[in-house]
Coordinates of C-alpha atoms and ligand atoms in Angstrom, one line a residue:
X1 CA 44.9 29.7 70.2
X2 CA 46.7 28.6 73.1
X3 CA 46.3 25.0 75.0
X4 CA 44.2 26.6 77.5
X5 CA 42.1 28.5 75.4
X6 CA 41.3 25.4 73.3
X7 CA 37.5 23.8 74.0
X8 CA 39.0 20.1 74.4
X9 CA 35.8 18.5 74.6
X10 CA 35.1 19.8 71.1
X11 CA 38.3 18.6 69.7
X12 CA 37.7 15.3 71.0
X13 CA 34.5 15.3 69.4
X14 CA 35.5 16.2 65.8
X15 CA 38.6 13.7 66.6
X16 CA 39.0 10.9 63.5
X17 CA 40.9 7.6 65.2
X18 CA 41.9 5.4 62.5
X19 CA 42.9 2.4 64.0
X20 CA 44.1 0.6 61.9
X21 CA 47.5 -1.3 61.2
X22 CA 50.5 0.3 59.4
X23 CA 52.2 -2.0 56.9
X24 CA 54.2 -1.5 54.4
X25 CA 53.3 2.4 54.1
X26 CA 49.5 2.0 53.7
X27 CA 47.1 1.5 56.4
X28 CA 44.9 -1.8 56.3
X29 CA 42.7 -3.7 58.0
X30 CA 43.9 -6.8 59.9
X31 CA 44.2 -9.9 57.6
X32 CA 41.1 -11.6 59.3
X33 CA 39.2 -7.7 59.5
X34 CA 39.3 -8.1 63.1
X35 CA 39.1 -5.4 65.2
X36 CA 38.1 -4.4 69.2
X37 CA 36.8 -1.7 71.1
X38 CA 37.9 0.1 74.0
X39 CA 36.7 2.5 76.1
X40 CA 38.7 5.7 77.4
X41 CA 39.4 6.0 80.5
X42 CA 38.3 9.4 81.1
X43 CA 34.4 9.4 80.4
X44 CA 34.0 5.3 79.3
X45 CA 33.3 6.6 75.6
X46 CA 34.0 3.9 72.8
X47 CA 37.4 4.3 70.9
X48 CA 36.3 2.0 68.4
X49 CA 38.0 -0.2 65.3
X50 CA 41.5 -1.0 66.8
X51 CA 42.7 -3.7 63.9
X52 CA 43.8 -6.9 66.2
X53 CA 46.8 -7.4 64.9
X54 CA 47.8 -11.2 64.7
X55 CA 50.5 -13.6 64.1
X56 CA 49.5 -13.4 59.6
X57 CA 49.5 -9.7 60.3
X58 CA 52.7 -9.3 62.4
X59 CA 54.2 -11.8 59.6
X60 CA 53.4 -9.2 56.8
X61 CA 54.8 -6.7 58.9
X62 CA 58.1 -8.6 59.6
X63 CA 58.4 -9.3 55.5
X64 CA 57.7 -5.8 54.6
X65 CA 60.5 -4.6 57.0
X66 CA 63.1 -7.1 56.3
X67 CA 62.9 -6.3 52.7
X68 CA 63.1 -2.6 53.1
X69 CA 66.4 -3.5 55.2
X70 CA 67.2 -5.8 52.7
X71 CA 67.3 -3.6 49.6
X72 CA 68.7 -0.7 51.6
X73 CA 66.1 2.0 51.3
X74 CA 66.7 3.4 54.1
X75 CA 70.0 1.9 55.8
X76 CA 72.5 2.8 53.2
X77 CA 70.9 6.1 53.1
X78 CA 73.8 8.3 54.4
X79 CA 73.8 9.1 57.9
X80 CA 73.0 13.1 56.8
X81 CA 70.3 11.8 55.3
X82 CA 68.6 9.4 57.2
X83 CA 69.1 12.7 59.9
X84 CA 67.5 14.6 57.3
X85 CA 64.0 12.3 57.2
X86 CA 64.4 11.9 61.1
X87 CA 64.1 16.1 61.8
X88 CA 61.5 16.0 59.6
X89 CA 59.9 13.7 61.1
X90 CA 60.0 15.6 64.6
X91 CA 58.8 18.6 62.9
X92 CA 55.7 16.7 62.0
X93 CA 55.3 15.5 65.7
X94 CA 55.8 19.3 66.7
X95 CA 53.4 20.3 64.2
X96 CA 50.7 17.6 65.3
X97 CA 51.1 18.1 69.1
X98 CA 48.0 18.9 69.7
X99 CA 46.1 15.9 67.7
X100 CA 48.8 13.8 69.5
X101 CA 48.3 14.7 73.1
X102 CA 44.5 14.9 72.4
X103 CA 44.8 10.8 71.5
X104 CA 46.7 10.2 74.1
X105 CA 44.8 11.8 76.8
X106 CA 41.4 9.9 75.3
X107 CA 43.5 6.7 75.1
X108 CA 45.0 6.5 78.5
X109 CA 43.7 9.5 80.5
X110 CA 46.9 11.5 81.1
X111 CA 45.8 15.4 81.0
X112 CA 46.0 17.2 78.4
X113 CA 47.9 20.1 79.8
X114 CA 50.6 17.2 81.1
X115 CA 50.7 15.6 77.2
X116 CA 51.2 19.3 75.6
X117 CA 53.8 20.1 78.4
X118 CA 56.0 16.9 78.5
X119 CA 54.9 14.0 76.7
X120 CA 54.9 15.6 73.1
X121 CA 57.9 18.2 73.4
X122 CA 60.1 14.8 74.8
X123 CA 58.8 12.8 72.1
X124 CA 59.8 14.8 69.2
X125 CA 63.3 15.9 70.9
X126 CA 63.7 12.1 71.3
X127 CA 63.3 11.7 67.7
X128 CA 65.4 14.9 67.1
X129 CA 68.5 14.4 69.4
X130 CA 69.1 10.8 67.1
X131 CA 68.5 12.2 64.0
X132 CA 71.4 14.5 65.9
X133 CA 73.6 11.9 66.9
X134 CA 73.6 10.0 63.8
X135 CA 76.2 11.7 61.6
X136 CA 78.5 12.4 64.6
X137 CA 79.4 8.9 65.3
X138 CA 82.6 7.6 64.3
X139 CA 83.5 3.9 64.3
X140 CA 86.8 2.1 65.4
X141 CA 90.3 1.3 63.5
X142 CA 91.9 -1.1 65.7
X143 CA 95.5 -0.7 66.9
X144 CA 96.9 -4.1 65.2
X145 CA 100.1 -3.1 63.6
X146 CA 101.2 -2.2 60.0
X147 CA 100.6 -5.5 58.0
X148 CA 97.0 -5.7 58.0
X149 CA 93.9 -3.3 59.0
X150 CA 91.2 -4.0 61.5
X151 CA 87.9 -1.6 61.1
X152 CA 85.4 -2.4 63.6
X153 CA 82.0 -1.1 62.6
X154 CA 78.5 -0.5 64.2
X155 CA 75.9 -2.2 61.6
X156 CA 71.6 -2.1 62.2
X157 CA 70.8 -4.8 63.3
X158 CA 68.0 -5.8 60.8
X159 CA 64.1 -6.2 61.7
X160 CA 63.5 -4.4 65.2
X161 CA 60.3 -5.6 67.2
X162 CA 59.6 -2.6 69.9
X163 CA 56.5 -4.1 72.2
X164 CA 55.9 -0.9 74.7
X165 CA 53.8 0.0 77.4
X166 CA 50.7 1.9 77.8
X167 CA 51.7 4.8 80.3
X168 CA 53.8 7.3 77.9
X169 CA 52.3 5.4 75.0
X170 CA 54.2 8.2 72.1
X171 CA 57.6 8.7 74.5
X172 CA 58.1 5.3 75.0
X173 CA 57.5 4.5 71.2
X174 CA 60.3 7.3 70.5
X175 CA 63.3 5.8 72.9
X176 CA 63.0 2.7 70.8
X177 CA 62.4 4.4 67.4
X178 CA 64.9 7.0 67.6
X179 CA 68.2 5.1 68.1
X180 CA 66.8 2.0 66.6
X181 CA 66.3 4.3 63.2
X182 CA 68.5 6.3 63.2
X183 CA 71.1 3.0 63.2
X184 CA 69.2 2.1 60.2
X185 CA 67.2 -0.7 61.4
X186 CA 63.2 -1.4 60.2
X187 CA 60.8 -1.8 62.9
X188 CA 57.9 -3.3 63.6
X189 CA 56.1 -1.5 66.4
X190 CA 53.3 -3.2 68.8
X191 CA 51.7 -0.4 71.1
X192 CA 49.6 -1.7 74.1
X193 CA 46.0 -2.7 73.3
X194 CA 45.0 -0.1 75.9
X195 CA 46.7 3.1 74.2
X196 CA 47.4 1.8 70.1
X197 CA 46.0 5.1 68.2
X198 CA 49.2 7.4 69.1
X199 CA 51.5 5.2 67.6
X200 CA 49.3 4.3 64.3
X201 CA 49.3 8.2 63.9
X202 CA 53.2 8.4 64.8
X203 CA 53.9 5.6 62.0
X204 CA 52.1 8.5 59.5
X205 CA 53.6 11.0 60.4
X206 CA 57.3 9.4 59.6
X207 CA 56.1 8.7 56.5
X208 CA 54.7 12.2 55.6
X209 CA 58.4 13.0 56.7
X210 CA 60.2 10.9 54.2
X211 CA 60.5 7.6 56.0
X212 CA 60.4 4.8 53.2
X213 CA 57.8 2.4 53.4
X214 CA 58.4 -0.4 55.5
X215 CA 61.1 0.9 57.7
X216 CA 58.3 1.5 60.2
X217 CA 55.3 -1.0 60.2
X218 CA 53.1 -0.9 63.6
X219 CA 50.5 -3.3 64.7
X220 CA 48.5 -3.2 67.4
X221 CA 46.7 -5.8 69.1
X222 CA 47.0 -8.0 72.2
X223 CA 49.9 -9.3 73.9
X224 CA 49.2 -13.2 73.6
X225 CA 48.7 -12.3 70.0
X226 CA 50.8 -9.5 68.0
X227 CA 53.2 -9.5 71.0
X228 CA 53.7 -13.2 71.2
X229 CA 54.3 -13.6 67.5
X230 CA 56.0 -10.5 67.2
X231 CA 58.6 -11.9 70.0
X232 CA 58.8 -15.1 68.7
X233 CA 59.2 -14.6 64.8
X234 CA 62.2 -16.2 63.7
X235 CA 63.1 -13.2 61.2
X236 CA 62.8 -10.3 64.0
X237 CA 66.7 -9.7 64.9
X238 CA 66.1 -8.1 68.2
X239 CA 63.5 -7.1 70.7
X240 CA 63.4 -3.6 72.2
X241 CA 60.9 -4.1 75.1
X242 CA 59.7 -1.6 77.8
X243 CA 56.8 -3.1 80.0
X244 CA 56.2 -5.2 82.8
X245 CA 58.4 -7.8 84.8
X246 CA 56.3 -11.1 84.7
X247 CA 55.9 -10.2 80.4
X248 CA 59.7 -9.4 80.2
X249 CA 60.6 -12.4 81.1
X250 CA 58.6 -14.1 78.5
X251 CA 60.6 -12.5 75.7
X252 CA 63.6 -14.4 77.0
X253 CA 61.4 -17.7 77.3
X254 CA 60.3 -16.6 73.3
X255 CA 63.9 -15.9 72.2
X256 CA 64.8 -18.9 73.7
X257 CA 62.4 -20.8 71.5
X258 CA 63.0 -19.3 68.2
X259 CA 65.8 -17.7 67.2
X260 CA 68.0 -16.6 70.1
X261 CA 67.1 -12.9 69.1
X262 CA 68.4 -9.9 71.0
X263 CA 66.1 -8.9 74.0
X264 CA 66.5 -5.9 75.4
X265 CA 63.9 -5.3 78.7
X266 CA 62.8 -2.2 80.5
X267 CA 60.9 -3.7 83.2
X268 CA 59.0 -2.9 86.3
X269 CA 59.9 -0.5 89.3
X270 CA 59.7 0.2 93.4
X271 CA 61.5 2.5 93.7
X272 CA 63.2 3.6 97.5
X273 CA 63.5 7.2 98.3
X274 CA 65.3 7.6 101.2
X275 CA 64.9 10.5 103.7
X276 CA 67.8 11.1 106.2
X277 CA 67.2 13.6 109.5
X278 CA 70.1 15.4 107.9
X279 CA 68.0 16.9 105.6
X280 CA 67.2 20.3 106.2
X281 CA 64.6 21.1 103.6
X282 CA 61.8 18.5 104.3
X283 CA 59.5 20.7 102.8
X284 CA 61.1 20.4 99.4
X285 CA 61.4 16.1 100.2
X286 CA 58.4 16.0 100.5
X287 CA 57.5 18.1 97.7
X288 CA 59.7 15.6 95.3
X289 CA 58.2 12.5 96.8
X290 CA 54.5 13.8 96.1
X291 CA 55.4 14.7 92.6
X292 CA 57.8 12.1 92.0
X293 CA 54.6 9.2 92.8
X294 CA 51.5 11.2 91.8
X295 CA 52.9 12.7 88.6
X296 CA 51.2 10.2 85.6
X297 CA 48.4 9.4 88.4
X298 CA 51.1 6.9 90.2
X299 CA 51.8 5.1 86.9
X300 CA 55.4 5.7 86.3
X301 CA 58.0 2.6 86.2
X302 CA 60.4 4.8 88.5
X303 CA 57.8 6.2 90.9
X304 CA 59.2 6.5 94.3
X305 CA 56.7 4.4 95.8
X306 CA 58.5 3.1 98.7
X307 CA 59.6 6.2 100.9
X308 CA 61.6 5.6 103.6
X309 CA 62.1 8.3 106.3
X310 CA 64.3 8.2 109.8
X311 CA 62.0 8.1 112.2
X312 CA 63.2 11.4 114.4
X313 CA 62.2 13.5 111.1
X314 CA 58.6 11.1 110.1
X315 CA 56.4 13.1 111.4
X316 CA 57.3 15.9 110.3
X317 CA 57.5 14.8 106.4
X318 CA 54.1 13.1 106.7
X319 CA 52.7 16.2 107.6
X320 CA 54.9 17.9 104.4
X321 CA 53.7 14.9 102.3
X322 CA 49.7 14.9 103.3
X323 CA 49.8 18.6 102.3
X324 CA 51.3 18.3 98.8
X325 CA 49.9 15.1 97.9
X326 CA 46.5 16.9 98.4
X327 CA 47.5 19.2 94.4
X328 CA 47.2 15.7 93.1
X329 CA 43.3 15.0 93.1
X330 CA 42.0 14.1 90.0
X331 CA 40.0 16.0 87.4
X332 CA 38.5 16.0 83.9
X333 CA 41.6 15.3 82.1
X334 CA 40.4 17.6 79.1
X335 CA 40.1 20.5 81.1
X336 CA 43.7 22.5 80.7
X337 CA 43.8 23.1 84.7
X338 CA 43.9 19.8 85.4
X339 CA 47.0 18.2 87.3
X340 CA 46.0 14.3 87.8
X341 CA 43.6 12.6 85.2
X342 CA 42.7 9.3 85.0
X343 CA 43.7 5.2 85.4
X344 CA 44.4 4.0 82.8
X345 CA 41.0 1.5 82.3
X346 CA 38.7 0.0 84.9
X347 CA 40.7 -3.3 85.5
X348 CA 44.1 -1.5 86.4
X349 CA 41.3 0.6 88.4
X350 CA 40.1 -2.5 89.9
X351 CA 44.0 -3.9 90.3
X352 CA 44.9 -1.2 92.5
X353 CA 42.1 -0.5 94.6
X354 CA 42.6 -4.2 95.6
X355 CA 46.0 -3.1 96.6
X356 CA 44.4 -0.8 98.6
X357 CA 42.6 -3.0 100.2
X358 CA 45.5 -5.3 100.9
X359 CA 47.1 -2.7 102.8
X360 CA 44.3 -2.0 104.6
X361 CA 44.1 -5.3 105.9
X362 CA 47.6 -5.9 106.5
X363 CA 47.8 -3.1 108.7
X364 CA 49.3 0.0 107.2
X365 CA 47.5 3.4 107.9
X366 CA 45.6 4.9 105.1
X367 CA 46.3 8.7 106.3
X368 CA 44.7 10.1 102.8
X369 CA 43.1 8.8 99.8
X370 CA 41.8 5.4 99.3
X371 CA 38.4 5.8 97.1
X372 CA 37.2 5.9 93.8
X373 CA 36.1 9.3 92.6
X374 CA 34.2 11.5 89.9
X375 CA 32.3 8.0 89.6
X376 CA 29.6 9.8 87.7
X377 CA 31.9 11.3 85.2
X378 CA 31.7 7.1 84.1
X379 CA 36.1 7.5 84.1
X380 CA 38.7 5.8 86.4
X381 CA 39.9 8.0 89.2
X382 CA 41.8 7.4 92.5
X383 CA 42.5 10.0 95.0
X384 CA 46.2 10.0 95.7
X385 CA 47.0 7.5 98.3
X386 CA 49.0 7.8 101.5
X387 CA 50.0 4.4 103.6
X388 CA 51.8 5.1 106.8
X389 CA 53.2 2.1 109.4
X390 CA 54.3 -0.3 106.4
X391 CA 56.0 -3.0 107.2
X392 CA 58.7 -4.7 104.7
X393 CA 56.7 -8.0 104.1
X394 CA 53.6 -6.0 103.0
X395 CA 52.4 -6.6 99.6
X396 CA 51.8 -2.9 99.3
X397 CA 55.8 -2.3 99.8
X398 CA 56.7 -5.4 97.7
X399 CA 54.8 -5.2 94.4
X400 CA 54.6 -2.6 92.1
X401 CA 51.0 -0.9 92.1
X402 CA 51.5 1.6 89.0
X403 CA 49.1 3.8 90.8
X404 CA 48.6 6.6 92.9
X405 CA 49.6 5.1 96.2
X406 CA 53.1 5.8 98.0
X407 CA 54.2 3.4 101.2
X408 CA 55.7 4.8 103.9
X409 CA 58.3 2.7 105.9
X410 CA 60.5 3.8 108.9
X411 CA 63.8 3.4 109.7
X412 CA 66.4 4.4 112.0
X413 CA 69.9 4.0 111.1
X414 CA 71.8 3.7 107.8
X415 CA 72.6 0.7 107.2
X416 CA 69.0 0.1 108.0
X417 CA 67.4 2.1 105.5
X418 CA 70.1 0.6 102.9
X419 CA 69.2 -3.0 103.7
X420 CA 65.2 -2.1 103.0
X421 CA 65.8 -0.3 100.0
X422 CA 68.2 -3.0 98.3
X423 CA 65.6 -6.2 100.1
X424 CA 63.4 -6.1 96.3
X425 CA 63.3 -7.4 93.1
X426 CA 63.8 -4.3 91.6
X427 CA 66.4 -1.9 90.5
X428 CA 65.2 0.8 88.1
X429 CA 65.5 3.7 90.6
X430 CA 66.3 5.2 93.7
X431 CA 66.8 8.6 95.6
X432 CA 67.9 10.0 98.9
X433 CA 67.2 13.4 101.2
X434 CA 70.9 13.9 103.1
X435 CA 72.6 17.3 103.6
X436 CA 76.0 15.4 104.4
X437 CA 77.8 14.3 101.0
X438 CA 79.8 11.8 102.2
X439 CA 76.3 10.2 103.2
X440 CA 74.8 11.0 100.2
X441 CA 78.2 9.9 98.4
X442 CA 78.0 6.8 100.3
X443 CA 74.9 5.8 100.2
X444 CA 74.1 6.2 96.1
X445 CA 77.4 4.0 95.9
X446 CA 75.3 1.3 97.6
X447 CA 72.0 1.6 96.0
X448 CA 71.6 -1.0 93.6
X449 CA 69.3 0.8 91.1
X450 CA 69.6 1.8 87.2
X451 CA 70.0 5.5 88.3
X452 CA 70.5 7.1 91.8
X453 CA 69.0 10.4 92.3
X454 CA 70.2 12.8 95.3
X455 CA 68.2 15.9 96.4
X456 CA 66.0 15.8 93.7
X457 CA 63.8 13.5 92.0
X458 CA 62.9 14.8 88.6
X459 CA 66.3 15.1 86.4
X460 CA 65.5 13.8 83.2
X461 CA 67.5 14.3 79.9
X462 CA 67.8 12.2 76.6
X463 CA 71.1 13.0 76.9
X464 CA 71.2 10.3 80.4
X465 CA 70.5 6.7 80.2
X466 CA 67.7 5.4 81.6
X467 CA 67.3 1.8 82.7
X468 CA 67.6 -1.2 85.5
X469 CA 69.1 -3.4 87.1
X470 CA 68.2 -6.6 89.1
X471 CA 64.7 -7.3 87.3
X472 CA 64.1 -4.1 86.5
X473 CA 65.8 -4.8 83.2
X474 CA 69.2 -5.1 81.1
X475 CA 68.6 -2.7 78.8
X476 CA 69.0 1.0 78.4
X477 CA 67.0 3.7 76.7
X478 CA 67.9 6.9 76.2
X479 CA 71.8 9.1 75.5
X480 CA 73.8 7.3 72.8
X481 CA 74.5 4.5 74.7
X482 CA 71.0 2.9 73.5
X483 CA 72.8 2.4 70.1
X484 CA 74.0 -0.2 71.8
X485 CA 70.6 -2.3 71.6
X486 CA 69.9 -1.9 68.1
X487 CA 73.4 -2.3 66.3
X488 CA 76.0 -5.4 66.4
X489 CA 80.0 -4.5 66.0
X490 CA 81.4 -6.2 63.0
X491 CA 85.3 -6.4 62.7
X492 CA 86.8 -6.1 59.1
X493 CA 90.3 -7.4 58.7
X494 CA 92.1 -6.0 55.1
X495 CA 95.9 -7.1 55.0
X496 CA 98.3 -4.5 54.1
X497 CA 101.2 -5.6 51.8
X498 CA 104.7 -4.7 52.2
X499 CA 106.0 -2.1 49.4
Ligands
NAD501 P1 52.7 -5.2 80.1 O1 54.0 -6.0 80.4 O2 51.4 -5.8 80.5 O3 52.6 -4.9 78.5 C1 53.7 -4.3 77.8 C2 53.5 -4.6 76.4 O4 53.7 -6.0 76.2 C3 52.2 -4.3 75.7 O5 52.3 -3.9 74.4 C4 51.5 -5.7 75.8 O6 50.5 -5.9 74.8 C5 52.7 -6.6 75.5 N1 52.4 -8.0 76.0 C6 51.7 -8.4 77.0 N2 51.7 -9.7 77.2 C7 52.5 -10.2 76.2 C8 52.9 -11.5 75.8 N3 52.5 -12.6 76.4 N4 53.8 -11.6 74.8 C9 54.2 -10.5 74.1 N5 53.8 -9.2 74.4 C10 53.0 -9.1 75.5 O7 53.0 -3.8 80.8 P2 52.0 -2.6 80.8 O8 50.9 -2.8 81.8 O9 51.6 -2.2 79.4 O10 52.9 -1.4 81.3 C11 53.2 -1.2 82.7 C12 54.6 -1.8 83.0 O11 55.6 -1.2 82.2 C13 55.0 -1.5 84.5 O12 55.5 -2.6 85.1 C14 56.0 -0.4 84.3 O13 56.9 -0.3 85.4 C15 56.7 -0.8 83.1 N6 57.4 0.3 82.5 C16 58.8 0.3 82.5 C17 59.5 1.4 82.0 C18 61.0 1.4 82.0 O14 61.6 2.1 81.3 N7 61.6 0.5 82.9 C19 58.8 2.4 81.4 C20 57.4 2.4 81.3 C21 56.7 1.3 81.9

């Protein structure tokens, strides 16, 4: 049976959740049997039982992973074997893709055809490209001359707290599993409360793979709770975090007040693309921009949410832009042909259409979109959004909406359109329309984002970093230079006698 042969809506009605927390290799209920409810995004149906993971729980968690990096179950495992359990254990996620991206459509209302097609295939070549990686890595002998020896080796750094977002719940667990495990850390994991059964499955599916009980532990629950205590535990050696701004810099605030762990952030996005009148296929621009913002219904970190066009070739694009924003209106997620699904739950819902309504007011021109939709289907869906005439000082081209609706600004000259993408906060990404490459040269040299992206918006690869700068964060996921997060270098010096 293919994916769009499959009856969704019966799947999701035979579908078991289990939610509860992962500890130790067993499931269990949260010490105090707590547990919430949510409702998914796409019909309002009850997900029900989440365990609500607290600061006892997160506590087990941290114990049971420390001591499975203590005894060295699993990091002095050789690096072919430890890649051994890891390929496994992206055979399972292959094997389960369709139980997987069913979760995670219910959970956060991506479409199914989207989570079959890109979510689950990156997640388990995440997991598979470190499993890769890890015994092709070579470490350092230091050029110091014949009496002594200096070897300076990558160690795990111990317990691993990975607190992750809610919009690729299973591919953001991965870029912090994969490198993190493969160095031989344990982790404890804290999905979001608003998408925790993908990664509860996840965590069995290691295990079914050969991953030794305790390396992975996950526990969901809120932020103020399993996050905070997670964050602020004072045997949790680093932090691998991928969410918003204003939380990202609590985890400095939290290291600060316990034990100087290492944080590493993934933050928030608003992303410039910039479109020159040297750009001869404005079709194609236009094309990207619609894709690059709509794709995920808006709620991407490194949507191009702020386009900025020269003003000779605006009217043109808008009219490119109106047309192929129209492919994104959303439908029943669990229908195969669907392109756009869902918000994530009604107070993000809520969040943006007040955003909306802030641009409204501050004068921008809503040229498409705007409304709530499929309000009968009891789900959360925006029609993709269009503001024309933004102004800089707008809220709707200063914040970060995470949702279907792209801000047009205008510019006219170069160093113009530089100046207004660099005037923000953040830096994750940018991208720029030119047909002259000493422009194009030019102008990526001056962007100050994480990655720069020219004539194109959707390269993507494990193989490429992927990360801020400014407050979109200090770390990066992704490629081997994420090793760099979850080991320390330690310098061994061994004298060397004379004969
Ligand atoms: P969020 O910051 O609200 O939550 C992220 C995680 O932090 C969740 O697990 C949440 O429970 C936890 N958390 C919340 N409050 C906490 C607290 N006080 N202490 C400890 N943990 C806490 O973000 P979100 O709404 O889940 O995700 C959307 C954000 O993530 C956007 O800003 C988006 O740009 C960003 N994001 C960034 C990247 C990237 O790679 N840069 C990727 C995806 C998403």
């Amino acid at each position: 049976m293919t994916a769009s042969t499959i009856d969704w809506h019966q799947r999701a009605g035979e579908l078991r959740l289990d939610g509860r927390l992962v500890v130790d290799g067993r499931r269990r209920a949260a010490c105090d049997g707590a547990t919430f409810d949510k409702r998914s995004p796409i019909d309002g149906r009850v997900l029900p039982g989440i365990a609500r993971g607290r600061a006892a729980d997160v506590d087990l968690a941290v114990r049971s992973a420390r001591q499975a990096f203590e005894d060295g179950r699993w990091r002095f495992q050789s690096p072919a074997e430890r890649k051994k359990v890891l390929l496994a254990f992206a055979q399972r996620i292959v094997a389960c893709a369709d139980e997987l991206a069913l979760i995670e459509t219910l959970d956060m209302g991506k479409p199914i055809a989207r989570a079959l097609d890109t979510d689950l295939p990156a997640t388990a070549r995440t997991i598979a490209w470190y499993a890769e990686a890890v015994d092709k890595l070579y470490d350092e002998v230091a050029p110091t001359g014949p009496h002594a020896l200096a070897l300076i080796t990558r160690e795990p750094l111990g317990v691993v707290g990975a607190i992750v977002p809610w919009n690729y719940p299973l591919l953001m667990a991965a870029w912090k599993l994969g490198p993190a495990l493969a160095a031989g850390n344990s982790v404890v994991l804290k999905p979001s409360e608003r998408s925790p059964f993908s990664a509860l499955r996840l965590a069995e599916l290691a295990l079914e793979a050969g991953l030794p009980p305790g390396v992975l532990n996950v526990i969901p629950g809120f932020g103020d709770e399993a996050g905070e205590a997670l964050a602020m535990h004072d045997d949790v050696d680093g932090i691998g975090f991928t969410g918003s701004t204003r939380v990202g810099r609590r985890m400095f605030e939290y290291a600060g007040r316990s034990n100087l762990k290492r944080v590493y952030t993934e933050l928030g996005g608003k992303s410039a693309m910039l479109v020159f009148d040297d750009c001869a296929d404005l079709d194609r621009a236009a094309r990207a921009a619609a894709a690059g913002m709509f794709y995920n219904q808006g709620e991407s970190c490194n949507a191009p949410s702020r386009l900025l066009v020269q003003r000779r070739i605006a009217d043109r694009f808008m009219e490119a832009l109106l047309a192929h924003a129209q492919h994104y209106q959303p439908d029943d997620p669990l229908l195969p042909a669907t392109g756009m699904g869902a918000l994530v739950d009604e107070a993000h819902t809520c969040r943006v259409l007040d955003f909306i309504k802030a641009g409204n007011s501050e004068g921008g021109h809503c040229l498409t979109g705007g409304r709530r939709v499929r309000e009968g289907s009891g789900g959360c869906y925006l029609e993709p959004t269009v503001f024309d005439a933004v102004q800089p000082a707008m809220r709707i081209a200063r914040e970060e909406i995470f949702g279907p609706v792209v801000s047009v600004l205008r510019f006219d000259s170069e160093a113009e359109a530089v100046a207004m993408a660099n005037d923000s906060p953040y830096g994750l990404q940018a991208g720029l329309w030119s047909d002259d490459v000493h422009r194009a040269h030019r102008v990526a040299r001056t962007l100050r984002a994480g990655t720069v992206h020219v004539n194109q918006y959707d390269e993507d690869d494990i193989t490429v970093p992927f990360g801020g700068v400014k407050q979109s964060g200090n770390g990066r996921d992704k490629s081997l230079h994420a090793f760099d997060k979850y080991t320390a270098l330690k310098t061994t010096w061994l004298r060397i006698d004379p004969a």
